[in-house]
mmCIF file of C-alpha atoms and ligand atoms in Angstrom:
data_model
loop_
_atom_site.group_PDB
_atom_site.id
_atom_site.type_symbol
_atom_site.label_atom_id
_atom_site.label_comp_id
_atom_site.label_asym_id
_atom_site.label_seq_id
_atom_site.Cartn_x
_atom_site.Cartn_y
_atom_site.Cartn_z
ATOM 1 C CA MET A 3 105.471 202.640 184.549
ATOM 2 C CA ASN A 4 104.239 198.785 185.299
ATOM 3 C CA THR A 5 104.435 197.135 181.812
ATOM 4 C CA LYS A 6 104.489 193.547 183.672
ATOM 5 C CA GLY A 7 102.268 190.997 181.631
ATOM 6 C CA PHE A 8 102.460 193.317 178.666
ATOM 7 C CA ASP A 9 103.705 191.621 175.652
ATOM 8 C CA PRO A 10 103.813 194.226 172.704
ATOM 9 C CA GLU A 11 103.691 191.029 170.424
ATOM 10 C CA ASN A 12 100.155 190.021 171.560
ATOM 11 C CA PHE A 13 99.008 193.593 170.168
ATOM 12 C CA LEU A 14 100.074 193.029 166.741
ATOM 13 C CA ALA A 15 97.233 192.383 164.506
ATOM 14 C CA ASN A 16 97.317 188.694 163.122
ATOM 15 C CA ARG A 17 97.534 189.640 159.504
ATOM 16 C CA ILE A 18 100.631 191.788 160.374
ATOM 17 C CA LYS A 19 102.383 188.952 162.077
ATOM 18 C CA THR A 20 102.050 186.762 159.106
ATOM 19 C CA ILE A 21 103.425 189.548 156.763
ATOM 20 C CA LYS A 22 107.180 188.415 155.947
ATOM 21 C CA PRO A 23 109.697 191.480 155.930
ATOM 22 C CA SER A 24 110.997 192.277 152.456
ATOM 23 C CA GLY A 25 113.707 189.862 151.686
ATOM 24 C CA ILE A 26 115.788 192.361 149.785
ATOM 25 C CA ARG A 27 116.529 194.193 153.407
ATOM 26 C CA ARG A 28 118.508 191.410 154.954
ATOM 27 C CA PHE A 29 121.135 191.910 151.973
ATOM 28 C CA PHE A 30 121.392 195.650 152.426
ATOM 29 C CA ASP A 31 121.621 195.172 156.122
ATOM 30 C CA LEU A 32 124.684 192.878 155.354
ATOM 31 C CA ALA A 33 126.264 195.022 152.604
ATOM 32 C CA TYR A 34 126.021 198.302 155.050
ATOM 33 C CA GLN A 35 128.383 196.366 157.363
ATOM 34 C CA MET A 36 130.864 196.030 154.526
ATOM 35 C CA ASP A 37 133.468 197.989 152.646
ATOM 36 C CA ASN A 38 133.998 198.616 148.911
ATOM 37 C CA VAL A 39 130.584 196.879 148.254
ATOM 38 C CA ILE A 40 129.120 197.723 144.783
ATOM 39 C CA SER A 41 125.332 197.807 144.796
ATOM 40 C CA LEU A 42 123.344 196.736 141.735
ATOM 41 C CA GLY A 43 120.494 196.093 144.487
ATOM 42 C CA VAL A 44 118.636 199.231 144.571
ATOM 43 C CA GLY A 45 116.001 200.138 142.305
ATOM 44 C CA GLU A 46 116.501 203.642 141.920
ATOM 45 C CA PRO A 47 118.172 206.088 139.376
ATOM 46 C CA ASP A 48 121.851 207.120 139.908
ATOM 47 C CA TYR A 49 120.849 210.740 138.795
ATOM 48 C CA VAL A 50 120.353 213.570 140.919
ATOM 49 C CA THR A 51 116.717 214.998 139.921
ATOM 50 C CA PRO A 52 117.365 217.332 137.154
ATOM 51 C CA LEU A 53 118.075 221.207 138.158
ATOM 52 C CA ASN A 54 115.017 222.733 136.590
ATOM 53 C CA PHE A 55 112.866 220.484 138.838
ATOM 54 C CA ARG A 56 114.704 221.170 142.031
ATOM 55 C CA GLU A 57 114.615 225.018 141.353
ATOM 56 C CA ALA A 58 110.760 224.834 140.613
ATOM 57 C CA SER A 59 110.519 223.470 144.076
ATOM 58 C CA ILE A 60 112.829 225.794 145.745
ATOM 59 C CA LEU A 61 111.074 228.617 144.059
ATOM 60 C CA SER A 62 107.653 227.297 145.594
ATOM 61 C CA LEU A 63 109.287 227.441 149.144
ATOM 62 C CA GLU A 64 110.805 231.049 148.690
ATOM 63 C CA LYS A 65 107.160 232.060 147.667
ATOM 64 C CA GLY A 66 105.947 230.624 150.763
ATOM 65 C CA TYR A 67 103.960 227.662 149.270
ATOM 66 C CA THR A 68 104.285 225.521 152.191
ATOM 67 C CA ALA A 69 100.646 224.215 153.298
ATOM 68 C CA TYR A 70 98.809 221.410 152.273
ATOM 69 C CA SER A 71 97.514 221.140 148.608
ATOM 70 C CA PRO A 72 94.264 220.169 147.719
ATOM 71 C CA ASN A 73 93.844 216.392 148.795
ATOM 72 C CA ALA A 74 93.522 215.168 145.200
ATOM 73 C CA GLY A 75 96.795 217.249 144.114
ATOM 74 C CA LEU A 76 97.442 220.775 143.054
ATOM 75 C CA ILE A 77 95.132 221.527 140.297
ATOM 76 C CA GLN A 78 97.745 222.731 138.005
ATOM 77 C CA LEU A 79 99.683 219.187 138.471
ATOM 78 C CA ARG A 80 96.482 217.446 137.867
ATOM 79 C CA LYS A 81 96.243 219.429 134.422
ATOM 80 C CA GLU A 82 99.892 218.695 133.585
ATOM 81 C CA ILE A 83 99.151 214.898 134.172
ATOM 82 C CA SER A 84 95.776 214.965 132.126
ATOM 83 C CA ASP A 85 97.900 216.607 129.303
ATOM 84 C CA TYR A 86 100.727 213.997 129.511
ATOM 85 C CA LEU A 87 98.633 211.059 129.217
ATOM 86 C CA TYR A 88 96.587 212.564 126.513
ATOM 87 C CA ASN A 89 99.904 213.367 124.530
ATOM 88 C CA LYS A 90 101.460 209.791 125.352
ATOM 89 C CA PHE A 91 98.898 207.438 125.262
ATOM 90 C CA ASN A 92 95.692 209.598 123.731
ATOM 91 C CA ALA A 93 94.047 208.607 127.074
ATOM 92 C CA LYS A 94 91.700 211.460 128.346
ATOM 93 C CA TYR A 95 91.226 211.691 132.262
ATOM 94 C CA SER A 96 89.459 214.749 133.726
ATOM 95 C CA PHE A 97 91.650 216.594 136.261
ATOM 96 C CA GLU A 98 88.622 217.210 138.289
ATOM 97 C CA ASN A 99 87.611 213.693 139.230
ATOM 98 C CA GLU A 100 89.676 211.127 137.648
ATOM 99 C CA ILE A 101 93.423 212.006 138.521
ATOM 100 C CA LEU A 102 94.785 211.687 142.116
ATOM 101 C CA VAL A 103 98.244 212.751 142.894
ATOM 102 C CA THR A 104 99.752 210.256 145.736
ATOM 103 C CA VAL A 105 102.828 209.875 147.853
ATOM 104 C CA GLY A 106 104.797 207.640 145.246
ATOM 105 C CA SER A 107 103.299 205.160 143.294
ATOM 106 C CA SER A 108 103.449 202.978 146.558
ATOM 107 C CA GLU A 109 100.651 205.046 147.911
ATOM 108 C CA ALA A 110 98.497 204.794 144.767
ATOM 109 C CA LEU A 111 99.053 201.024 144.635
ATOM 110 C CA ASP A 112 97.994 200.585 148.471
ATOM 111 C CA ILE A 113 94.871 202.651 148.301
ATOM 112 C CA ALA A 114 93.714 201.236 145.078
ATOM 113 C CA ILE A 115 93.756 197.579 146.572
ATOM 114 C CA ARG A 116 92.270 198.989 149.889
ATOM 115 C CA THR A 117 89.570 200.674 147.710
ATOM 116 C CA ILE A 118 88.465 197.551 145.498
ATOM 117 C CA VAL A 119 89.075 194.696 147.718
ATOM 118 C CA ASN A 120 86.218 193.036 149.896
ATOM 119 C CA PRO A 121 87.498 190.051 152.312
ATOM 120 C CA GLY A 122 88.286 187.127 150.221
ATOM 121 C CA ASP A 123 88.246 189.039 146.815
ATOM 122 C CA GLU A 124 90.895 187.215 144.650
ATOM 123 C CA ILE A 125 93.668 189.445 142.862
ATOM 124 C CA ILE A 126 96.058 187.947 140.481
ATOM 125 C CA VAL A 127 99.707 188.851 140.904
ATOM 126 C CA ILE A 128 102.371 187.499 138.106
ATOM 127 C CA GLU A 129 105.481 186.254 139.684
ATOM 128 C CA PRO A 130 108.566 187.059 139.632
ATOM 129 C CA SER A 131 106.843 190.250 141.013
ATOM 130 C CA TYR A 132 107.448 193.469 142.665
ATOM 131 C CA VAL A 133 107.634 192.751 146.403
ATOM 132 C CA SER A 134 104.747 194.947 147.644
ATOM 133 C CA TYR A 135 101.736 193.629 145.457
ATOM 134 C CA SER A 136 101.277 190.395 147.495
ATOM 135 C CA PRO A 137 101.542 192.190 151.215
ATOM 136 C CA ILE A 138 99.229 194.999 150.111
ATOM 137 C CA ILE A 139 96.669 192.669 148.826
ATOM 138 C CA GLU A 140 96.981 190.462 152.191
ATOM 139 C CA MET A 141 96.926 193.627 154.453
ATOM 140 C CA ALA A 142 93.439 194.600 152.727
ATOM 141 C CA GLY A 143 92.069 191.159 153.567
ATOM 142 C CA GLY A 144 92.230 189.926 149.946
ATOM 143 C CA LYS A 145 93.436 186.577 148.758
ATOM 144 C CA VAL A 146 96.497 186.555 146.368
ATOM 145 C CA VAL A 147 96.469 184.356 143.554
ATOM 146 C CA THR A 148 99.964 183.827 141.816
ATOM 147 C CA ILE A 149 100.732 183.080 137.900
ATOM 148 C CA GLN A 150 104.534 182.219 137.304
ATOM 149 C CA ALA A 151 105.798 183.861 134.198
ATOM 150 C CA LEU A 152 107.838 181.874 132.429
ATOM 151 C CA ALA A 153 111.448 182.545 131.077
ATOM 152 C CA ASN A 154 111.001 180.850 127.619
ATOM 153 C CA PHE A 155 108.263 183.228 127.163
ATOM 154 C CA ASP A 156 110.470 186.360 128.294
ATOM 155 C CA PHE A 157 108.433 186.150 131.299
ATOM 156 C CA LYS A 158 105.370 187.538 129.559
ATOM 157 C CA LEU A 159 101.915 186.565 130.856
ATOM 158 C CA GLN A 160 100.314 183.886 128.466
ATOM 159 C CA PRO A 161 96.539 184.288 128.438
ATOM 160 C CA GLU A 162 95.861 180.659 129.147
ATOM 161 C CA GLN A 163 97.782 181.064 132.222
ATOM 162 C CA LEU A 164 95.310 183.827 133.023
ATOM 163 C CA GLU A 165 92.205 181.832 131.960
ATOM 164 C CA LYS A 166 93.268 178.807 134.251
ATOM 165 C CA VAL A 167 93.300 180.993 137.583
ATOM 166 C CA ILE A 168 90.269 182.884 137.158
ATOM 167 C CA THR A 169 87.212 181.821 139.513
ATOM 168 C CA GLU A 170 84.017 183.566 140.448
ATOM 169 C CA ASN A 171 85.854 185.384 143.299
ATOM 170 C CA THR A 172 88.644 187.200 140.889
ATOM 171 C CA LYS A 173 88.308 190.514 141.044
ATOM 172 C CA GLY A 174 91.457 191.890 139.422
ATOM 173 C CA ILE A 175 94.669 191.554 138.121
ATOM 174 C CA ILE A 176 98.135 193.539 138.561
ATOM 175 C CA ILE A 177 100.187 194.097 135.601
ATOM 176 C CA CYS A 178 103.553 195.638 135.691
ATOM 177 C CA SER A 179 105.124 196.633 132.495
ATOM 178 C CA PRO A 180 108.149 197.629 132.059
ATOM 179 C CA ASN A 181 108.493 194.920 134.749
ATOM 180 C CA ASN A 182 110.231 194.777 137.875
ATOM 181 C CA PRO A 183 112.479 192.580 138.471
ATOM 182 C CA THR A 184 112.455 191.062 134.622
ATOM 183 C CA GLY A 185 112.655 194.406 132.675
ATOM 184 C CA THR A 186 110.145 192.857 130.151
ATOM 185 C CA VAL A 187 107.765 194.898 128.215
ATOM 186 C CA LEU A 188 104.532 193.834 127.014
ATOM 187 C CA ASN A 189 103.873 195.355 123.617
ATOM 188 C CA ARG A 190 100.368 196.130 122.052
ATOM 189 C CA ARG A 191 100.038 192.560 120.783
ATOM 190 C CA ASP A 192 100.723 191.128 124.170
ATOM 191 C CA LEU A 193 98.432 193.572 126.029
ATOM 192 C CA GLU A 194 95.485 192.867 123.523
ATOM 193 C CA LYS A 195 95.702 189.146 124.145
ATOM 194 C CA ILE A 196 95.727 189.638 127.779
ATOM 195 C CA ALA A 197 92.670 192.300 127.606
ATOM 196 C CA GLU A 198 90.580 189.851 125.611
ATOM 197 C CA VAL A 199 90.671 187.519 128.706
ATOM 198 C CA ILE A 200 90.240 190.343 131.191
ATOM 199 C CA VAL A 201 87.160 191.909 129.427
ATOM 200 C CA LYS A 202 85.558 188.308 128.941
ATOM 201 C CA HIS A 203 85.765 187.659 132.571
ATOM 202 C CA ASN A 204 84.986 191.279 133.437
ATOM 203 C CA LEU A 205 87.915 192.032 135.708
ATOM 204 C CA LEU A 206 89.681 195.207 136.776
ATOM 205 C CA VAL A 207 93.410 195.858 136.116
ATOM 206 C CA LEU A 208 95.872 197.921 138.142
ATOM 207 C CA SER A 209 98.383 198.853 135.486
ATOM 208 C CA ASP A 210 101.792 199.882 137.378
ATOM 209 C CA GLU A 211 103.527 201.931 134.557
ATOM 210 C CA ILE A 212 106.216 203.618 136.852
ATOM 211 C CA TYR A 213 108.802 202.431 134.150
ATOM 212 C CA ALA A 214 106.843 203.588 131.316
ATOM 213 C CA GLU A 215 109.644 206.334 130.548
ATOM 214 C CA ILE A 216 112.116 203.858 130.391
ATOM 215 C CA SER A 217 111.354 201.844 127.439
ATOM 216 C CA TYR A 218 114.039 201.329 124.829
ATOM 217 C CA ASP A 219 112.891 199.467 121.817
ATOM 218 C CA ALA A 220 109.899 200.812 120.866
ATOM 219 C CA PRO A 221 107.537 203.691 122.345
ATOM 220 C CA PHE A 222 105.675 202.188 125.319
ATOM 221 C CA THR A 223 102.055 200.999 125.073
ATOM 222 C CA SER A 224 99.843 201.709 128.057
ATOM 223 C CA MET A 225 97.072 199.306 129.058
ATOM 224 C CA VAL A 226 94.641 202.130 128.938
ATOM 225 C CA SER A 227 95.661 202.611 124.894
ATOM 226 C CA ILE A 228 94.011 199.184 124.134
ATOM 227 C CA PRO A 229 90.475 199.481 123.113
ATOM 228 C CA GLY A 230 88.005 198.570 125.894
ATOM 229 C CA MET A 231 90.500 198.817 128.910
ATOM 230 C CA LYS A 232 90.664 202.403 129.877
ATOM 231 C CA GLY A 233 87.321 202.151 131.743
ATOM 232 C CA ARG A 234 88.337 199.025 133.574
ATOM 233 C CA THR A 235 91.987 200.087 134.477
ATOM 234 C CA ILE A 236 93.444 202.095 137.390
ATOM 235 C CA LEU A 237 96.773 203.442 135.900
ATOM 236 C CA ILE A 238 99.653 203.911 138.285
ATOM 237 C CA ASN A 239 102.515 205.958 137.454
ATOM 238 C CA GLY A 240 104.844 208.349 139.318
ATOM 239 C CA PHE A 241 107.943 210.333 139.065
ATOM 240 C CA SER A 242 110.363 208.190 140.791
ATOM 241 C CA LYS A 243 111.769 206.293 138.273
ATOM 242 C CA GLY A 244 111.665 208.140 134.766
ATOM 243 C CA PHE A 245 112.236 211.407 136.291
ATOM 244 C CA ALA A 246 114.660 210.680 138.755
ATOM 245 C CA MET A 247 112.620 211.743 141.724
ATOM 246 C CA THR A 248 112.603 208.884 143.972
ATOM 247 C CA GLY A 249 113.052 211.097 147.315
ATOM 248 C CA TRP A 250 110.158 213.109 146.476
ATOM 249 C CA ARG A 251 107.777 210.636 147.036
ATOM 250 C CA LEU A 252 105.359 211.659 144.298
ATOM 251 C CA GLY A 253 103.127 209.460 142.206
ATOM 252 C CA PHE A 254 99.447 209.401 140.692
ATOM 253 C CA ALA A 255 96.486 207.250 139.902
ATOM 254 C CA CYS A 256 94.011 207.533 136.747
ATOM 255 C CA GLY A 257 90.818 205.742 136.246
ATOM 256 C CA PRO A 258 87.109 205.820 136.525
ATOM 257 C CA SER A 259 85.758 208.617 138.669
ATOM 258 C CA GLU A 260 83.929 206.363 140.966
ATOM 259 C CA ILE A 261 87.335 204.268 141.795
ATOM 260 C CA ILE A 262 89.308 207.213 141.917
ATOM 261 C CA GLN A 263 86.953 208.958 144.256
ATOM 262 C CA GLY A 264 86.719 206.178 146.354
ATOM 263 C CA MET A 265 90.663 206.220 146.420
ATOM 264 C CA LEU A 266 90.559 209.740 147.627
ATOM 265 C CA LYS A 267 88.337 208.976 150.551
ATOM 266 C CA VAL A 268 91.219 206.497 151.776
ATOM 267 C CA HIS A 269 94.080 208.955 150.895
ATOM 268 C CA GLN A 270 92.340 211.905 152.416
ATOM 269 C CA TYR A 271 91.842 210.060 155.733
ATOM 270 C CA SER A 272 95.314 208.499 155.967
ATOM 271 C CA ILE A 273 97.371 210.786 153.994
ATOM 272 C CA MET A 274 95.720 214.493 153.416
ATOM 273 C CA CYS A 275 97.805 215.375 150.741
ATOM 274 C CA ALA A 276 101.373 214.550 148.755
ATOM 275 C CA PRO A 277 103.976 216.952 149.746
ATOM 276 C CA THR A 278 103.456 220.394 148.318
ATOM 277 C CA MET A 279 107.199 221.134 147.418
ATOM 278 C CA SER A 280 107.427 217.939 145.340
ATOM 279 C CA GLN A 281 104.286 218.814 143.293
ATOM 280 C CA PHE A 282 105.796 221.890 142.439
ATOM 281 C CA ALA A 283 109.004 220.218 141.145
ATOM 282 C CA ALA A 284 106.460 217.471 139.318
ATOM 283 C CA ILE A 285 104.798 220.329 137.414
ATOM 284 C CA GLU A 286 108.062 221.382 135.943
ATOM 285 C CA ALA A 287 109.123 217.821 135.257
ATOM 286 C CA LEU A 288 106.046 217.228 133.196
ATOM 287 C CA ARG A 289 106.173 220.648 131.371
ATOM 288 C CA ASN A 290 109.905 221.033 130.427
ATOM 289 C CA GLY A 291 111.584 217.391 131.318
ATOM 290 C CA GLN A 292 111.402 215.457 128.431
ATOM 291 C CA GLY A 293 114.720 216.136 127.175
ATOM 292 C CA GLN A 294 116.344 215.330 130.345
ATOM 293 C CA VAL A 295 114.479 212.177 130.750
ATOM 294 C CA ARG A 296 115.527 211.162 127.127
ATOM 295 C CA LYS A 297 119.220 211.555 127.975
ATOM 296 C CA MET A 298 118.927 209.531 131.196
ATOM 297 C CA VAL A 299 117.115 206.905 129.075
ATOM 298 C CA GLN A 300 119.719 206.558 126.403
ATOM 299 C CA SER A 301 122.443 206.197 129.245
ATOM 300 C CA TYR A 302 120.496 203.390 130.896
ATOM 301 C CA ASN A 303 120.305 201.907 127.193
ATOM 302 C CA ASP A 304 124.108 201.934 126.701
ATOM 303 C CA ARG A 305 124.316 200.245 130.122
ATOM 304 C CA ARG A 306 121.478 197.566 129.517
ATOM 305 C CA ARG A 307 123.541 196.359 126.143
ATOM 306 C CA TYR A 308 126.677 196.270 128.137
ATOM 307 C CA ILE A 309 125.469 194.428 130.915
ATOM 308 C CA VAL A 310 123.598 191.902 129.077
ATOM 309 C CA LYS A 311 126.522 191.131 126.710
ATOM 310 C CA GLU A 312 128.670 190.499 129.939
ATOM 311 C CA PHE A 313 126.504 188.106 131.693
ATOM 312 C CA ASN A 314 125.882 186.179 128.542
ATOM 313 C CA GLU A 315 129.534 185.961 127.827
ATOM 314 C CA MET A 316 130.070 184.698 131.310
ATOM 315 C CA GLY A 317 128.020 182.007 130.753
ATOM 316 C CA LEU A 318 124.901 183.142 132.889
ATOM 317 C CA SER A 319 122.013 183.255 130.243
ATOM 318 C CA CYS A 320 120.287 186.849 130.300
ATOM 319 C CA HIS A 321 117.434 188.332 128.082
ATOM 320 C CA LEU A 322 117.606 191.442 126.730
ATOM 321 C CA PRO A 323 114.849 193.458 128.643
ATOM 322 C CA GLY A 324 112.866 195.876 126.879
ATOM 323 C CA GLY A 325 112.524 198.292 129.750
ATOM 324 C CA ALA A 326 113.217 199.543 133.308
ATOM 325 C CA PHE A 327 116.686 199.224 134.374
ATOM 326 C CA TYR A 328 116.811 195.747 135.745
ATOM 327 C CA VAL A 329 118.415 192.532 134.050
ATOM 328 C CA PHE A 330 117.311 189.267 135.516
ATOM 329 C CA PRO A 331 120.291 186.546 134.647
ATOM 330 C CA ASP A 332 119.833 182.874 135.171
ATOM 331 C CA ILE A 333 122.488 181.532 137.758
ATOM 332 C CA SER A 334 120.987 178.012 137.965
ATOM 333 C CA SER A 335 124.025 176.836 136.128
ATOM 334 C CA THR A 336 126.141 177.625 139.142
ATOM 335 C CA GLY A 337 124.165 175.086 141.330
ATOM 336 C CA LEU A 338 123.656 177.638 143.875
ATOM 337 C CA SER A 339 120.055 178.857 145.152
ATOM 338 C CA SER A 340 119.560 182.348 144.052
ATOM 339 C CA GLU A 341 120.140 183.362 147.742
ATOM 340 C CA GLU A 342 123.241 181.429 148.264
ATOM 341 C CA PHE A 343 124.514 182.925 145.093
ATOM 342 C CA ALA A 344 123.707 186.626 146.270
ATOM 343 C CA GLU A 345 125.240 185.750 149.908
ATOM 344 C CA LYS A 346 128.400 184.193 148.663
ATOM 345 C CA LEU A 347 128.825 187.108 146.002
ATOM 346 C CA LEU A 348 128.535 189.731 148.507
ATOM 347 C CA ILE A 349 130.860 188.015 151.033
ATOM 348 C CA ASP A 350 133.580 186.968 148.638
ATOM 349 C CA GLU A 351 133.471 189.840 146.095
ATOM 350 C CA HIS A 352 131.580 192.510 147.776
ATOM 351 C CA VAL A 353 128.903 192.973 144.929
ATOM 352 C CA ALA A 354 125.245 193.165 146.177
ATOM 353 C CA VAL A 355 122.683 191.850 143.875
ATOM 354 C CA VAL A 356 118.790 190.711 144.745
ATOM 355 C CA PRO A 357 118.208 186.934 144.812
ATOM 356 C CA GLY A 358 115.318 186.180 142.474
ATOM 357 C CA SER A 359 113.532 184.136 145.136
ATOM 358 C CA VAL A 360 112.517 187.205 147.059
ATOM 359 C CA PHE A 361 110.401 188.130 143.905
ATOM 360 C CA GLY A 362 108.109 184.912 144.446
ATOM 361 C CA LYS A 363 108.138 181.194 143.240
ATOM 362 C CA GLY A 364 109.100 182.266 139.731
ATOM 363 C CA GLY A 365 112.220 183.990 140.678
ATOM 364 C CA GLU A 366 114.147 181.143 141.906
ATOM 365 C CA GLY A 367 117.423 180.374 139.916
ATOM 366 C CA TYR A 368 117.744 184.125 138.708
ATOM 367 C CA ILE A 369 119.155 187.332 140.524
ATOM 368 C CA ARG A 370 118.145 190.844 139.908
ATOM 369 C CA CYS A 371 120.800 193.380 139.032
ATOM 370 C CA SER A 372 120.082 196.981 138.436
ATOM 371 C CA TYR A 373 122.360 198.807 136.275
ATOM 372 C CA ALA A 374 121.226 202.346 137.097
ATOM 373 C CA THR A 375 125.018 202.531 138.467
ATOM 374 C CA ARG A 376 127.909 204.365 137.253
ATOM 375 C CA PHE A 377 129.367 202.764 134.005
ATOM 376 C CA GLU A 378 132.825 202.381 135.887
ATOM 377 C CA LEU A 379 131.413 200.843 138.685
ATOM 378 C CA LEU A 380 129.235 198.412 136.532
ATOM 379 C CA GLN A 381 132.478 197.372 134.795
ATOM 380 C CA GLU A 382 134.184 196.602 138.056
ATOM 381 C CA ALA A 383 131.117 194.811 139.177
ATOM 382 C CA MET A 384 131.186 192.529 135.971
ATOM 383 C CA LEU A 385 134.697 191.686 136.760
ATOM 384 C CA ARG A 386 134.068 190.566 140.237
ATOM 385 C CA ILE A 387 130.991 188.605 139.112
ATOM 386 C CA LYS A 388 133.126 186.938 136.576
ATOM 387 C CA ARG A 389 135.869 185.950 139.167
ATOM 388 C CA PHE A 390 133.189 184.682 141.377
ATOM 389 C CA ILE A 391 131.661 182.725 138.426
ATOM 390 C CA ASP A 392 134.871 181.004 137.502
ATOM 391 C CA LYS A 393 135.711 180.148 140.848
ATOM 392 C CA GLU A 394 132.222 178.670 141.869
ATOM 393 C CA ILE A 395 132.113 176.394 138.376
ATOM 394 C CA LEU A 396 135.424 175.318 138.900
HETATM 395 N N1 PLP B 30 106.036 199.683 141.306
HETATM 396 C C1 PLP B 30 107.057 199.274 140.892
HETATM 397 C C2 PLP B 30 107.133 198.174 139.897
HETATM 398 C C3 PLP B 30 108.469 199.590 141.739
HETATM 399 O O1 PLP B 30 109.342 198.960 141.402
HETATM 400 C C4 PLP B 30 108.495 200.573 142.652
HETATM 401 C C5 PLP B 30 109.655 200.956 143.273
HETATM 402 O O2 PLP B 30 110.742 200.249 143.121
HETATM 403 C C6 PLP B 30 107.236 201.237 142.887
HETATM 404 C C7 PLP B 30 106.028 200.860 142.121
HETATM 405 C C8 PLP B 30 107.163 202.074 143.915
HETATM 406 O O3 PLP B 30 107.870 203.423 143.478
HETATM 407 P P1 PLP B 30 107.602 204.717 144.258
HETATM 408 O O4 PLP B 30 106.523 204.596 145.517
HETATM 409 O O5 PLP B 30 108.896 205.458 144.457
HETATM 410 O O6 PLP B 30 106.525 205.657 143.078
#
């Protein structure tokens, strides 16, 4: 085949060339080449999916349900999602046109953005932020406008900060509570204050609530349960985190039917439907999974308290996060940048953490550690980090 003069690089679209690969990946490539590494890096439960969820999926395969499901997801699953949201948040969504089952919440986020963004529309992202928000906005031709959440406000967005960045091109905002990477949970009062600004400027909200089940100190408040917000919110959730189902790739989006039906167009042409066997597992998860979810959350809670105490005792200030399974300690006292800290810690002590800088500007000076890791491994990781700090600070 004659490929002379053919440079594949020239065939990449400009918007893809300018997107940076995820900063997390470099560390994992490094960690994979090393022995005896304890990873506090990956954001996923350390549990195998509960047996009854797996069995429901196996049964569906045995019965031969191996075909495509309806584009929007199995009707039974959409009905279960509708009941689940009504029982949890008193929010009524019609299974017929207001709920879309997706390939992870990742797909829901991506197609929500692709459905609402016109070229040049501004979407507000609060940094430190989950790594995919800004790239998906840029790939859809939108403009990312960032706000830096501040540690002295427990990384909670302040309404005045929001007021300052809104322009006539602002279309919406992505809010993530419980938050990745900080673990911060916005309570009802926090949400009400933010909602006031959102309503005043007639904006749309993408509420990423993928960690909603993992909320420790109070029952979780959804953005859609704040008066006036349900009709202007795309609620994004899924089974990966709370139900320990990351590999099943199943999420969902709920919202006003016009928007969900718009998202359905993108979904049906790009994806067709979420995996059918995963949808059967999810039905079981919603019907009978709350007991198992509560047990997992209780265990994360014990680990949360342990790791926060350890970091503070070794002199790295760390706020007690209200949800998810991440802590975000301040490492600036070591004099190292977050990337230097993470790289040195990995090389010297074989502990993998994620430098805060990969989550945007507001993340510099911090590291993200996931404590969804076996307790004995967490203890060993803490010993190693303490040894590293003692050596670094001397
Ligand atoms: N949103 C947040 C905040 C996340 O942390 C993640 C995964 O880490 C996702 C969305 C995507 O999760 P999934 O596609 O597995 O539902």
